[in-house]
XYZ file of N, CA and C in Angstrom:
795
model
N 16.186 -85.332 -39.717
C 15.022 -84.397 -39.759
C 16.932 -83.335 -38.598
N 16.874 -82.079 -40.039
C 17.933 -80.660 -39.941
C 17.025 -80.213 -38.763
N 18.657 -79.609 -37.978
C 18.417 -79.224 -36.499
C 18.486 -77.292 -37.822
N 17.409 -76.767 -36.553
C 17.168 -75.100 -36.868
C 18.656 -74.383 -37.370
N 18.816 -73.770 -37.888
C 19.721 -73.026 -37.464
C 20.402 -71.457 -37.380
N 21.119 -72.078 -36.187
C 21.525 -70.546 -35.682
C 20.980 -69.161 -36.135
N 20.406 -68.329 -35.501
C 20.911 -66.912 -36.204
C 21.623 -65.441 -36.719
N 23.153 -66.670 -35.606
C 24.223 -66.324 -36.434
C 24.955 -66.613 -37.596
N 24.329 -67.851 -38.169
C 24.641 -67.959 -39.371
C 24.075 -67.858 -40.233
N 22.911 -66.593 -40.343
C 21.959 -66.289 -41.912
C 23.246 -65.021 -41.490
N 23.523 -64.240 -43.434
C 23.426 -63.574 -43.984
C 22.930 -62.335 -43.202
N 23.473 -60.970 -43.292
C 22.351 -59.423 -43.023
C 21.238 -59.972 -43.875
N 21.303 -60.710 -45.454
C 19.560 -60.284 -46.216
C 18.739 -61.439 -46.235
N 19.186 -62.419 -45.385
C 18.673 -63.739 -44.904
C 17.577 -63.002 -43.830
N 18.691 -62.750 -42.714
C 18.016 -62.236 -41.329
C 16.536 -61.077 -42.294
N 16.661 -59.956 -43.213
C 15.745 -58.850 -43.016
C 15.007 -59.589 -43.975
N 14.942 -60.647 -44.562
C 13.495 -61.262 -45.253
C 13.024 -62.481 -44.524
N 13.646 -63.352 -43.653
C 13.224 -63.863 -42.212
C 12.473 -62.801 -41.186
N 12.951 -61.528 -41.412
C 12.454 -60.811 -40.062
C 11.307 -60.137 -40.830
N 11.482 -59.943 -42.150
C 10.175 -58.635 -41.995
C 10.619 -57.459 -42.430
N 8.847 -56.698 -42.256
C 8.909 -54.919 -42.125
C 9.965 -54.586 -41.063
N 9.024 -55.133 -40.014
C 9.549 -54.828 -38.134
C 10.870 -55.084 -38.549
N 11.462 -55.940 -38.378
C 12.328 -55.826 -38.006
C 13.567 -55.446 -39.139
N 13.471 -54.872 -40.219
C 13.933 -54.369 -40.660
C 14.289 -52.787 -40.749
N 12.358 -52.400 -40.920
C 12.401 -50.476 -39.643
C 13.277 -50.364 -38.841
N 12.483 -51.398 -37.296
C 14.109 -51.430 -36.581
C 15.767 -50.912 -36.958
N 16.015 -52.335 -37.721
C 17.283 -51.610 -38.646
C 17.227 -50.331 -38.795
N 16.366 -50.105 -40.004
C 16.518 -48.406 -39.753
C 16.767 -46.940 -38.624
N 15.663 -47.305 -38.329
C 15.795 -46.842 -36.470
C 16.799 -46.308 -36.199
N 17.793 -47.746 -35.890
C 19.017 -47.951 -35.117
C 19.937 -46.760 -35.462
N 19.515 -46.780 -36.620
C 20.443 -46.009 -38.002
C 20.205 -44.393 -37.459
N 18.930 -44.343 -37.976
C 18.629 -43.449 -38.142
C 17.784 -42.153 -36.869
N 17.940 -43.150 -36.021
C 17.514 -41.563 -34.371
C 19.633 -41.572 -33.996
N 20.029 -42.157 -34.065
C 21.401 -41.961 -33.775
C 21.970 -40.298 -34.700
N 21.540 -40.766 -35.984
C 22.418 -39.936 -36.662
C 21.971 -38.605 -36.814
N 20.077 -38.768 -36.542
C 19.180 -37.328 -36.455
C 20.085 -36.784 -35.456
N 20.643 -37.153 -33.703
C 20.996 -36.605 -32.765
C 21.371 -35.820 -33.193
N 22.753 -36.938 -33.174
C 24.599 -36.313 -33.864
C 24.111 -35.033 -34.734
N 23.517 -35.181 -35.805
C 23.873 -34.590 -37.111
C 23.051 -33.458 -36.846
N 21.943 -33.401 -35.992
C 21.711 -32.190 -35.603
C 22.627 -31.409 -34.955
N 22.969 -31.588 -33.717
C 24.497 -31.199 -33.054
C 25.434 -30.817 -33.308
N 26.272 -32.043 -34.000
C 26.770 -31.138 -34.620
C 27.031 -30.257 -36.374
N 25.845 -30.449 -36.381
C 26.230 -28.959 -37.536
C 25.310 -28.053 -37.282
N 24.809 -27.559 -36.876
C 24.377 -26.650 -35.796
C 25.392 -25.831 -34.747
N 26.311 -26.476 -34.476
C 27.778 -26.382 -33.663
C 28.003 -25.420 -34.835
N 28.570 -26.297 -35.736
C 29.121 -25.694 -37.135
C 28.508 -24.105 -37.633
N 27.073 -23.804 -37.507
C 26.597 -22.901 -37.762
C 26.912 -21.939 -37.078
N 26.799 -22.092 -35.338
C 27.514 -21.371 -34.962
C 28.442 -20.483 -34.449
N 29.667 -21.666 -34.852
C 31.036 -21.488 -35.439
C 31.146 -20.607 -35.928
N 30.985 -20.336 -37.163
C 30.627 -19.757 -38.563
C 30.142 -18.408 -38.330
N 29.300 -17.949 -37.835
C 28.736 -17.252 -36.964
C 29.743 -16.515 -36.542
N 30.065 -16.637 -35.529
C 30.943 -16.360 -34.658
C 31.674 -16.110 -35.203
N 32.892 -16.348 -36.464
C 33.727 -16.117 -37.338
C 33.265 -15.210 -38.129
N 32.609 -14.566 -38.294
C 31.988 -13.401 -39.281
C 31.153 -12.794 -37.882
N 30.695 -12.967 -37.142
C 30.392 -11.808 -36.530
C 31.379 -11.154 -35.373
N 31.842 -9.989 -35.899
C 32.882 -9.639 -34.750
C 31.836 -8.382 -33.294
N 30.969 -8.749 -33.281
C 29.474 -8.515 -32.229
C 29.588 -9.864 -31.750
N 29.395 -10.615 -31.836
C 29.982 -12.326 -31.253
C 31.355 -12.288 -30.514
N 31.518 -11.990 -31.767
C 33.358 -12.807 -30.607
C 33.067 -11.350 -29.626
N 33.581 -9.991 -29.646
C 33.537 -9.346 -28.748
C 31.750 -9.129 -27.218
N 31.221 -10.207 -27.863
C 30.088 -10.998 -26.074
C 30.606 -12.041 -25.337
N 31.209 -12.876 -26.701
C 31.494 -13.634 -25.928
C 33.565 -13.991 -25.020
N 34.284 -12.687 -25.140
C 35.447 -12.300 -25.078
C 35.051 -11.057 -23.547
N 34.355 -10.135 -23.868
C 33.767 -9.464 -22.376
C 32.607 -9.587 -21.724
N 31.378 -10.643 -22.307
C 29.946 -10.697 -21.365
C 30.413 -11.263 -20.133
N 31.239 -12.392 -20.041
C 31.755 -13.152 -18.539
C 32.657 -11.870 -17.594
N 32.704 -12.169 -16.493
C 33.223 -11.222 -15.529
C 34.952 -12.404 -15.244
N 34.417 -13.210 -15.552
C 35.524 -14.472 -15.254
C 36.910 -14.597 -16.634
N 35.513 -14.065 -17.095
C 36.916 -13.902 -18.283
C 35.995 -14.317 -19.744
N 37.156 -14.673 -21.227
C 36.465 -14.732 -22.530
C 36.103 -16.292 -22.079
N 35.391 -16.368 -23.178
C 33.899 -18.091 -23.458
C 35.460 -18.050 -25.113
N 35.847 -19.566 -25.127
C 36.388 -20.499 -26.315
C 35.130 -20.296 -26.732
N 35.112 -19.878 -28.202
C 33.748 -20.282 -29.401
C 33.914 -21.807 -29.628
N 35.009 -22.689 -29.884
C 34.463 -23.312 -30.618
C 33.856 -25.120 -28.968
N 34.034 -23.972 -28.029
C 33.311 -24.375 -27.120
C 32.459 -24.147 -26.859
N 31.495 -22.389 -26.495
C 30.387 -22.175 -27.039
C 29.638 -22.762 -28.122
N 30.276 -23.340 -29.032
C 29.346 -23.898 -30.050
C 28.877 -24.544 -30.218
N 29.984 -25.747 -29.571
C 29.330 -27.267 -29.471
C 28.310 -27.271 -27.764
N 29.086 -26.363 -27.052
C 27.351 -26.658 -25.275
C 26.375 -25.752 -26.222
N 26.401 -25.100 -26.994
C 25.186 -23.905 -27.118
C 24.433 -25.372 -27.939
N 24.994 -25.295 -28.595
C 23.910 -26.409 -29.479
C 23.537 -27.724 -29.260
N 24.206 -28.780 -27.798
C 23.956 -29.780 -27.719
C 22.752 -29.160 -26.115
N 23.247 -27.968 -25.638
C 21.809 -27.382 -24.576
C 20.274 -27.125 -25.055
N 20.646 -26.585 -26.212
C 19.609 -26.298 -27.003
C 18.934 -27.341 -27.516
N 19.305 -28.286 -28.177
C 18.968 -30.041 -28.766
C 18.636 -30.664 -27.606
N 18.577 -30.466 -26.141
C 18.553 -30.945 -25.604
C 17.300 -30.052 -24.256
N 17.060 -29.079 -24.774
C 16.220 -28.133 -23.949
C 16.511 -28.597 -22.389
N 18.233 -28.033 -22.704
C 18.826 -27.959 -20.963
C 18.512 -26.675 -20.353
N 18.449 -25.629 -21.212
C 18.435 -24.093 -21.061
C 19.501 -23.406 -20.421
N 20.364 -24.342 -20.527
C 21.914 -23.750 -19.699
C 22.784 -23.395 -20.948
N 23.898 -21.775 -20.734
C 24.564 -21.110 -21.539
C 25.825 -20.539 -20.706
N 26.052 -20.193 -21.829
C 28.432 -20.426 -20.756
C 28.087 -19.094 -20.455
N 27.106 -18.331 -20.687
C 26.641 -16.698 -21.187
C 26.483 -16.298 -19.049
N 26.698 -15.369 -18.661
C 25.649 -15.659 -17.698
C 25.008 -14.664 -17.669
N 24.163 -13.778 -18.633
C 23.032 -13.205 -19.428
C 22.057 -14.250 -19.951
N 22.352 -15.302 -20.236
C 21.717 -16.328 -21.244
C 21.931 -14.871 -22.419
N 20.413 -15.147 -23.288
C 20.795 -15.195 -24.732
C 20.538 -13.202 -24.562
N 20.583 -12.838 -23.603
C 20.196 -11.616 -24.104
C 21.167 -10.376 -24.247
N 22.703 -10.909 -24.478
C 23.881 -10.686 -25.415
C 23.011 -10.232 -26.597
N 22.413 -11.533 -27.199
C 21.811 -11.311 -28.580
C 20.214 -11.134 -28.824
N 20.222 -9.941 -28.010
C 18.987 -9.285 -28.916
C 18.801 -8.823 -29.850
N 19.901 -8.649 -30.780
C 20.055 -7.589 -31.598
C 20.932 -8.691 -32.779
N 20.828 -9.961 -32.654
C 21.339 -11.118 -33.546
C 20.359 -12.224 -34.197
N 19.837 -12.094 -35.250
C 18.877 -13.108 -35.523
C 19.331 -14.678 -36.034
N 20.551 -14.410 -36.444
C 21.219 -16.221 -36.272
C 21.073 -16.758 -35.239
N 22.353 -16.061 -33.862
C 22.068 -17.127 -32.596
C 21.158 -17.771 -32.778
N 20.063 -16.624 -32.606
C 18.824 -17.364 -31.807
C 17.426 -18.055 -33.175
N 17.342 -17.473 -34.554
C 16.903 -18.779 -35.213
C 17.762 -20.891 -35.222
N 19.299 -20.135 -35.042
C 19.795 -21.450 -34.423
C 19.540 -21.846 -33.187
N 19.368 -21.594 -32.330
C 18.772 -21.942 -31.274
C 17.115 -22.731 -31.162
N 16.480 -21.266 -31.565
C 14.991 -21.931 -32.110
C 15.082 -23.646 -32.543
N 15.526 -23.512 -33.444
C 15.779 -24.365 -34.348
C 16.077 -25.764 -33.469
N 17.071 -25.342 -32.743
C 17.585 -27.103 -32.501
C 16.377 -27.188 -31.717
N 16.017 -26.187 -30.495
C 14.552 -26.380 -28.872
C 13.159 -27.309 -29.844
N 13.442 -26.664 -31.206
C 12.044 -27.655 -31.649
C 12.697 -29.092 -32.058
N 14.152 -28.965 -32.778
C 14.046 -30.295 -33.347
C 14.425 -31.372 -32.227
N 14.748 -30.963 -31.168
C 15.039 -31.728 -29.745
C 14.130 -32.352 -28.546
N 12.765 -31.606 -29.135
C 11.707 -31.305 -28.337
C 10.389 -31.011 -28.996
N 9.635 -30.316 -29.311
C 8.573 -31.035 -29.157
C 8.528 -30.993 -31.066
N 8.848 -30.687 -31.884
C 9.458 -30.839 -33.404
C 9.806 -31.969 -34.008
N 9.959 -32.602 -32.678
C 11.847 -34.390 -32.837
C 10.394 -35.438 -33.550
N 8.485 -35.904 -33.216
C 8.211 -36.391 -33.926
C 8.000 -35.811 -35.039
N 7.465 -34.608 -35.672
C 7.239 -34.811 -36.694
C 8.698 -34.177 -37.876
N 9.533 -33.554 -37.039
C 10.638 -34.286 -38.497
C 10.923 -35.461 -39.009
N 11.006 -36.308 -37.494
C 11.164 -37.635 -37.692
C 10.820 -38.639 -39.330
N 8.681 -37.901 -38.832
C 8.420 -38.485 -40.149
C 8.487 -38.278 -41.225
N 8.880 -36.238 -40.866
C 8.995 -36.562 -42.536
C 10.359 -36.694 -42.910
N 11.264 -36.553 -42.374
C 12.033 -37.969 -42.901
C 11.947 -38.643 -43.411
N 11.011 -39.496 -42.526
C 10.950 -41.279 -43.009
C 10.413 -40.435 -43.830
N 9.190 -40.185 -44.319
C 8.565 -39.747 -45.601
C 9.386 -39.372 -46.822
N 10.295 -38.164 -46.749
C 11.328 -38.221 -47.459
C 12.055 -38.923 -48.202
N 11.975 -40.365 -47.062
C 13.430 -40.743 -47.922
C 12.088 -41.821 -48.501
N 11.406 -42.470 -48.183
C 9.868 -43.194 -48.844
C 10.119 -43.059 -50.324
N 9.375 -41.386 -50.399
C 9.921 -40.661 -51.901
C 10.363 -40.758 -52.580
N 12.014 -40.701 -52.307
C 12.990 -40.720 -52.554
C 14.016 -41.564 -53.289
N 13.707 -43.317 -52.519
C 13.979 -44.577 -52.411
C 13.260 -45.385 -54.131
N 14.150 -45.429 -55.131
C 13.520 -45.173 -56.197
C 12.856 -47.235 -55.959
N 11.767 -47.286 -56.910
C 11.312 -48.776 -57.788
C 11.439 -49.867 -57.664
N 13.673 -49.645 -58.282
C 14.530 -50.719 -58.299
C 14.433 -51.057 -56.878
N 13.973 -50.761 -55.282
C 14.244 -51.212 -54.356
C 13.768 -51.519 -53.656
N 12.312 -52.418 -53.459
C 11.063 -52.199 -53.318
C 10.869 -53.093 -52.004
N 11.894 -54.180 -51.487
C 12.074 -54.175 -49.891
C 12.522 -53.208 -48.438
N 13.593 -51.607 -49.277
C 13.423 -50.784 -48.815
C 12.046 -49.777 -48.612
N 11.856 -49.459 -50.117
C 10.484 -49.334 -49.794
C 9.363 -49.766 -49.192
N 9.338 -51.044 -48.984
C 8.101 -51.678 -47.934
C 8.201 -51.010 -46.931
N 9.681 -51.561 -46.493
C 10.058 -51.127 -45.166
C 9.544 -49.334 -44.430
N 9.829 -48.814 -45.668
C 9.271 -47.294 -45.009
C 8.382 -47.092 -44.807
N 7.389 -47.774 -45.994
C 5.977 -47.811 -45.658
C 4.956 -48.078 -44.306
N 5.819 -49.328 -44.616
C 5.630 -49.821 -43.356
C 5.878 -48.527 -41.234
N 6.994 -48.453 -42.105
C 6.887 -47.634 -40.917
C 5.958 -46.172 -40.985
N 5.974 -45.940 -41.957
C 4.825 -44.930 -42.031
C 3.066 -44.825 -41.876
N 3.120 -46.587 -41.967
C 1.383 -47.308 -41.756
C 1.441 -47.575 -40.410
N 2.421 -47.985 -39.771
C 2.509 -48.640 -38.447
C 3.520 -48.069 -37.573
N 3.574 -46.619 -36.879
C 4.972 -45.793 -36.541
C 4.871 -46.900 -35.645
N 3.960 -46.539 -34.363
C 3.549 -47.001 -33.053
C 4.057 -48.433 -33.045
N 4.321 -49.242 -34.030
C 5.095 -50.648 -33.735
C 6.606 -50.817 -33.471
N 6.827 -48.994 -34.202
C 8.650 -49.591 -34.561
C 8.749 -48.365 -33.527
N 8.670 -47.338 -32.829
C 9.178 -46.323 -31.777
C 7.850 -45.474 -31.539
N 8.811 -45.871 -30.469
C 7.281 -44.924 -29.298
C 6.974 -43.396 -29.917
N 8.064 -42.550 -30.302
C 7.427 -41.198 -30.237
C 7.153 -41.121 -31.882
N 6.959 -41.978 -32.774
C 6.554 -41.868 -33.792
C 4.893 -42.114 -34.650
N 4.646 -41.327 -34.998
C 2.931 -41.466 -34.461
C 2.586 -41.612 -36.506
N 1.424 -41.761 -36.323
C 0.319 -41.659 -37.566
C 0.154 -40.725 -38.445
N -0.022 -40.915 -39.403
C 0.177 -38.609 -39.768
C -1.227 -38.266 -39.147
N -2.162 -38.887 -38.742
C -2.676 -37.711 -38.004
C -3.060 -36.799 -36.574
N -2.320 -38.332 -36.365
C -1.659 -37.196 -34.476
C -0.180 -35.990 -34.849
N 0.195 -36.522 -36.472
C 0.829 -35.702 -36.796
C 0.898 -34.705 -36.965
N -0.141 -34.332 -37.430
C -0.811 -33.126 -37.813
C -1.582 -32.331 -36.871
N -2.078 -32.862 -36.371
C -2.692 -32.140 -35.190
C -1.076 -32.124 -34.112
N -0.375 -32.307 -34.407
C 0.650 -32.455 -33.168
C 1.168 -31.034 -33.497
N 1.051 -30.607 -34.709
C 1.891 -29.478 -35.295
C 0.428 -28.571 -35.663
N -0.098 -29.073 -35.201
C -1.338 -27.518 -35.229
C -1.286 -27.424 -34.158
N -1.125 -27.863 -33.056
C -0.811 -27.628 -31.408
C 0.093 -26.592 -31.502
N 0.725 -26.863 -32.108
C 2.726 -26.577 -31.554
C 2.918 -24.989 -32.505
N 2.172 -25.195 -33.669
C 1.618 -23.674 -34.233
C 0.970 -22.744 -33.792
N -0.512 -22.744 -32.697
C -1.358 -22.535 -32.191
C -1.002 -22.185 -30.950
N -0.155 -22.544 -30.060
C 0.351 -22.772 -28.766
C 1.697 -21.692 -29.215
N 1.875 -21.751 -29.587
C 3.807 -20.430 -30.514
C 2.923 -19.369 -30.759
N 1.957 -19.160 -31.656
C 1.730 -17.900 -31.918
C 0.576 -16.979 -31.072
N 0.240 -18.082 -29.779
C -0.482 -17.388 -29.141
C 0.386 -16.612 -28.266
N 1.740 -17.368 -27.832
C 2.651 -16.586 -26.736
C 2.771 -15.387 -27.790
N 3.587 -15.608 -28.958
C 3.930 -14.287 -29.469
C 3.231 -13.230 -29.759
N 1.568 -13.871 -30.046
C 0.667 -12.766 -29.796
C 0.793 -11.996 -28.693
N 0.823 -12.551 -27.760
C 0.547 -12.057 -26.187
C 2.034 -11.463 -26.351
N 3.652 -12.012 -26.416
C 4.630 -10.858 -26.178
C 4.355 -8.925 -26.922
N 3.956 -9.547 -28.320
C 4.043 -8.239 -29.155
C 3.152 -7.715 -28.029
N 1.819 -7.810 -28.056
C 0.630 -7.197 -28.417
C 0.148 -6.380 -26.865
N 1.298 -7.125 -25.503
C 1.006 -6.237 -24.518
C 2.475 -6.045 -24.113
N 3.261 -5.811 -24.476
C 4.619 -5.607 -23.914
C 5.293 -4.308 -25.006
N 4.799 -3.811 -25.876
C 5.416 -3.150 -26.804
C 5.519 -1.642 -26.616
N 4.430 -0.820 -25.100
C 5.088 0.230 -24.978
C 5.663 0.012 -23.377
N 6.423 -1.199 -23.095
C 7.160 -1.475 -21.964
C 8.406 -0.689 -21.690
N 8.591 -0.694 -20.455
C 10.551 -0.826 -20.953
C 11.587 -1.880 -21.444
N 10.920 -2.742 -21.406
C 12.109 -4.077 -20.989
C 11.997 -4.666 -22.675
N 11.282 -3.143 -23.654
C 11.393 -3.605 -24.706
C 12.280 -2.329 -26.296
N 12.312 -0.962 -24.942
C 12.940 -0.128 -25.352
C 14.580 -0.324 -25.579
N 14.625 0.308 -26.742
C 15.803 0.086 -27.621
C 15.818 -1.123 -28.780
N 14.801 -1.450 -28.700
C 15.023 -2.698 -29.094
C 14.430 -2.088 -31.043
N 14.586 -2.885 -32.170
C 13.533 -2.317 -33.017
C 12.333 -3.338 -33.672
N 11.656 -2.899 -34.599
C 10.741 -4.097 -34.735
C 10.819 -5.060 -34.771
N 12.086 -5.754 -35.559
C 12.316 -6.324 -35.858
C 13.106 -7.603 -35.480
N 13.921 -6.125 -34.099
C 14.275 -7.604 -33.180
C 13.052 -8.117 -32.323
N 11.880 -7.499 -32.015
C 11.036 -7.559 -31.054
C 10.263 -8.529 -31.809
N 10.537 -9.120 -33.191
C 9.534 -10.051 -33.869
C 10.314 -11.637 -33.104
N 12.008 -11.300 -33.346
C 12.578 -12.013 -33.298
C 12.614 -12.876 -32.065
N 12.300 -11.809 -31.179
C 12.830 -12.090 -29.926
C 11.339 -12.387 -29.254
N 10.484 -11.818 -29.604
C 9.123 -12.855 -29.248
C 8.838 -13.538 -29.650
N 9.127 -14.418 -30.850
C 9.099 -15.943 -31.449
C 10.239 -16.900 -29.983
N 11.556 -16.613 -30.537
C 12.634 -17.012 -29.720
C 12.013 -17.592 -27.846
N 11.084 -16.244 -27.423
C 11.007 -15.837 -25.814
C 9.499 -17.319 -26.032
N 8.865 -17.366 -27.075
C 7.580 -18.156 -27.096
C 7.536 -19.684 -27.061
N 8.923 -20.054 -28.009
C 9.583 -21.046 -28.431
C 10.234 -21.440 -26.940
N 10.898 -20.683 -26.954
C 11.919 -21.181 -25.288
C 11.420 -21.204 -23.957
N 10.588 -20.307 -23.580
C 10.231 -20.520 -22.883
C 8.623 -21.859 -22.266
N 8.766 -22.362 -23.071
C 7.580 -23.902 -23.126
C 8.568 -24.547 -22.981
N 9.837 -24.905 -23.308
C 10.489 -25.731 -23.367
C 11.817 -25.773 -22.834
N 12.413 -24.844 -23.419
C 13.959 -25.010 -22.914
C 14.597 -24.518 -21.742
N 13.585 -23.096 -21.827
C 14.120 -21.681 -20.628
C 15.727 -21.199 -20.804
N 16.076 -21.323 -21.777
C 16.297 -19.782 -22.734
C 15.939 -18.199 -22.035
N 16.396 -16.828 -22.382
C 15.747 -15.927 -21.972
C 16.449 -15.220 -22.288
N 15.605 -13.937 -23.453
C 17.018 -13.363 -24.424
C 16.152 -12.107 -23.963
N 15.069 -11.896 -22.960
C 14.705 -10.872 -22.059
C 14.440 -10.844 -21.447
N 14.376 -9.705 -19.551
C 14.141 -10.200 -18.185
C 12.696 -10.475 -18.163
N 12.550 -11.433 -17.275
C 10.758 -12.056 -18.014
C 10.618 -11.601 -16.867
N 10.561 -10.905 -15.645
C 10.407 -10.294 -14.904
C 9.144 -9.047 -15.073
N 10.134 -8.303 -15.423
C 9.790 -7.212 -16.355
C 8.774 -7.229 -17.144
N 8.098 -8.524 -17.673
C 6.990 -8.824 -19.013
C 5.760 -8.338 -18.101
N 4.355 -7.873 -19.125
C 3.268 -7.383 -19.090
C 3.370 -8.730 -18.043
N 2.536 -9.352 -17.093
C 1.849 -10.242 -15.816
C 0.461 -10.722 -16.894
N -0.040 -9.991 -18.003
C -0.737 -10.955 -18.873
C 0.584 -12.266 -19.799
N 1.757 -11.422 -20.296
C 2.077 -12.293 -20.847
C 2.436 -13.336 -20.056
N 2.502 -13.055 -18.892
C 3.857 -13.842 -17.842
C 2.798 -15.052 -17.602
N 1.659 -14.988 -16.824
C 0.350 -15.727 -17.496
C 0.202 -17.129 -18.345
N 0.245 -16.077 -19.257
C 0.495 -16.885 -21.228
C 1.525 -18.332 -21.414
N 2.699 -17.933 -20.833
C 4.230 -18.515 -20.903
C 3.206 -19.140 -19.774
N 2.945 -19.032 -18.087
C 3.096 -20.420 -17.583
C 2.127 -21.294 -18.107
N 0.776 -20.969 -18.567
C -0.083 -21.685 -19.148
C 0.195 -22.778 -20.008
N 1.202 -22.208 -21.280
C 2.011 -22.757 -22.172
C 2.871 -23.782 -21.279
N 3.622 -23.384 -20.524
C 4.598 -24.610 -19.785
C 3.597 -25.660 -19.046
N 3.091 -25.434 -18.401
C 2.065 -26.287 -18.100
C 1.714 -27.266 -18.724
N 0.712 -26.750 -20.365
C 0.279 -28.574 -20.740
C 1.658 -28.360 -22.195
N 2.564 -28.001 -21.724
C 3.875 -28.259 -22.575
C 3.486 -29.752 -23.069
N 4.082 -30.629 -22.161
C 4.051 -31.861 -22.710
C 2.510 -32.625 -22.610
N 0.781 -31.662 -22.995
C 0.139 -33.058 -22.948
C -0.018 -33.261 -24.621
N 0.194 -32.179 -25.763
C 0.528 -33.250 -27.197
C 0.485 -34.005 -27.267
N 2.469 -34.379 -27.058
C 3.065 -35.673 -27.482
C 2.744 -36.526 -26.472
N 1.932 -36.543 -25.203
C 1.309 -37.300 -24.751
C 0.425 -37.809 -24.972
N -0.481 -36.896 -25.622
C -2.436 -37.476 -25.932
C -1.779 -38.030 -27.114
N -0.912 -37.558 -28.234
C -0.969 -38.546 -29.395
C 0.208 -40.021 -29.068
N 0.619 -40.088 -28.296
C 1.535 -40.775 -27.736
C -0.456 -42.332 -27.520
N -0.849 -41.493 -26.464
C -1.609 -42.169 -26.089
C -3.114 -43.160 -27.269
N -2.931 -41.593 -28.210
C -3.910 -42.178 -29.000
C -3.328 -42.959 -29.787
N -1.621 -42.990 -29.789
C -1.871 -43.821 -30.677
C -1.605 -45.228 -30.478
N -1.671 -45.291 -29.225
C -1.091 -46.776 -28.666
C -2.066 -47.543 -29.706
N -1.499 -49.049 -30.527
C -1.782 -49.525 -31.556
C -1.947 -50.771 -30.061
N -1.799 -51.385 -29.089
C -2.077 -52.523 -28.105
C -3.170 -51.886 -27.583
N -3.273 -50.594 -27.219
C -4.182 -50.023 -26.652
C -5.239 -50.003 -27.389
N -5.440 -50.250 -28.043
C -6.741 -49.688 -28.865
C -7.119 -50.799 -29.500
N -5.787 -52.394 -29.766
C -6.429 -53.194 -29.508
C -7.601 -53.256 -28.544
N -7.126 -53.580 -27.340
C -7.540 -54.430 -26.341
C -9.007 -53.667 -26.034
N -9.255 -52.160 -26.262
C -10.389 -51.494 -26.404
C -11.518 -52.526 -27.241
N -10.765 -52.929 -28.556
C -11.791 -53.644 -29.547
C -11.796 -55.086 -29.153
N -11.407 -55.516 -28.188
C -11.537 -57.310 -27.761
C -12.488 -56.764 -26.900
N -12.746 -55.763 -25.841
C -13.279 -55.463 -24.722
C -14.922 -55.309 -25.739
N -15.121 -54.781 -26.351
C -16.139 -54.616 -26.674
C -16.481 -55.970 -27.850
């Protein structure tokens, strides 16, 4: 009787076939998740750097905003990208994002990084896998089978990869909570001195930024102490419930827990 072959002697293709779709799915995720992290951080860091190179206002801010001296543009770009993606809320500017109240580009970049790194991470990841599945040609059936397996059985592959129902629910709650914060910012503060000097375009983008940032990261584009108490209350509630949508999605999509419940019945 032949002795079993050690797995180290198997080729990559043999391991793929023997391991099945779940093994291949994990192999894809091992590459996809780090690429997602590094890709977002590096890409948006270059976006920040390009914006600074094209904006004399941003250059003046980095040169004069801190009493300790000017901020290096490259260091600022990568630091801001990394801090926003990891939802740290830390900035090299002493006044946080306040100097960029009238600058939409850095606010938009930071908002996207905050979402991509936290609340919308599971949504983005599923969208990327779905796009890969749609773009994979029919001539590669094994790859399509693997991606389809990841879409049909996401929690068997990754903790924060959810089925379509939970992903849609997560997207809906993200939009609703952000809209409530945004509307409260615009409706309850439009006559207050904290927004004096800001045109409506800046108020809209600043309100959206603050709604996304307050719940997750902690960057500030205006003085939160000077806002209407009603807006502050909405922000407090949003921060309190910020983890629940993802936590509930994880709980409801736990395949092992669902199986256990069915057995108990």
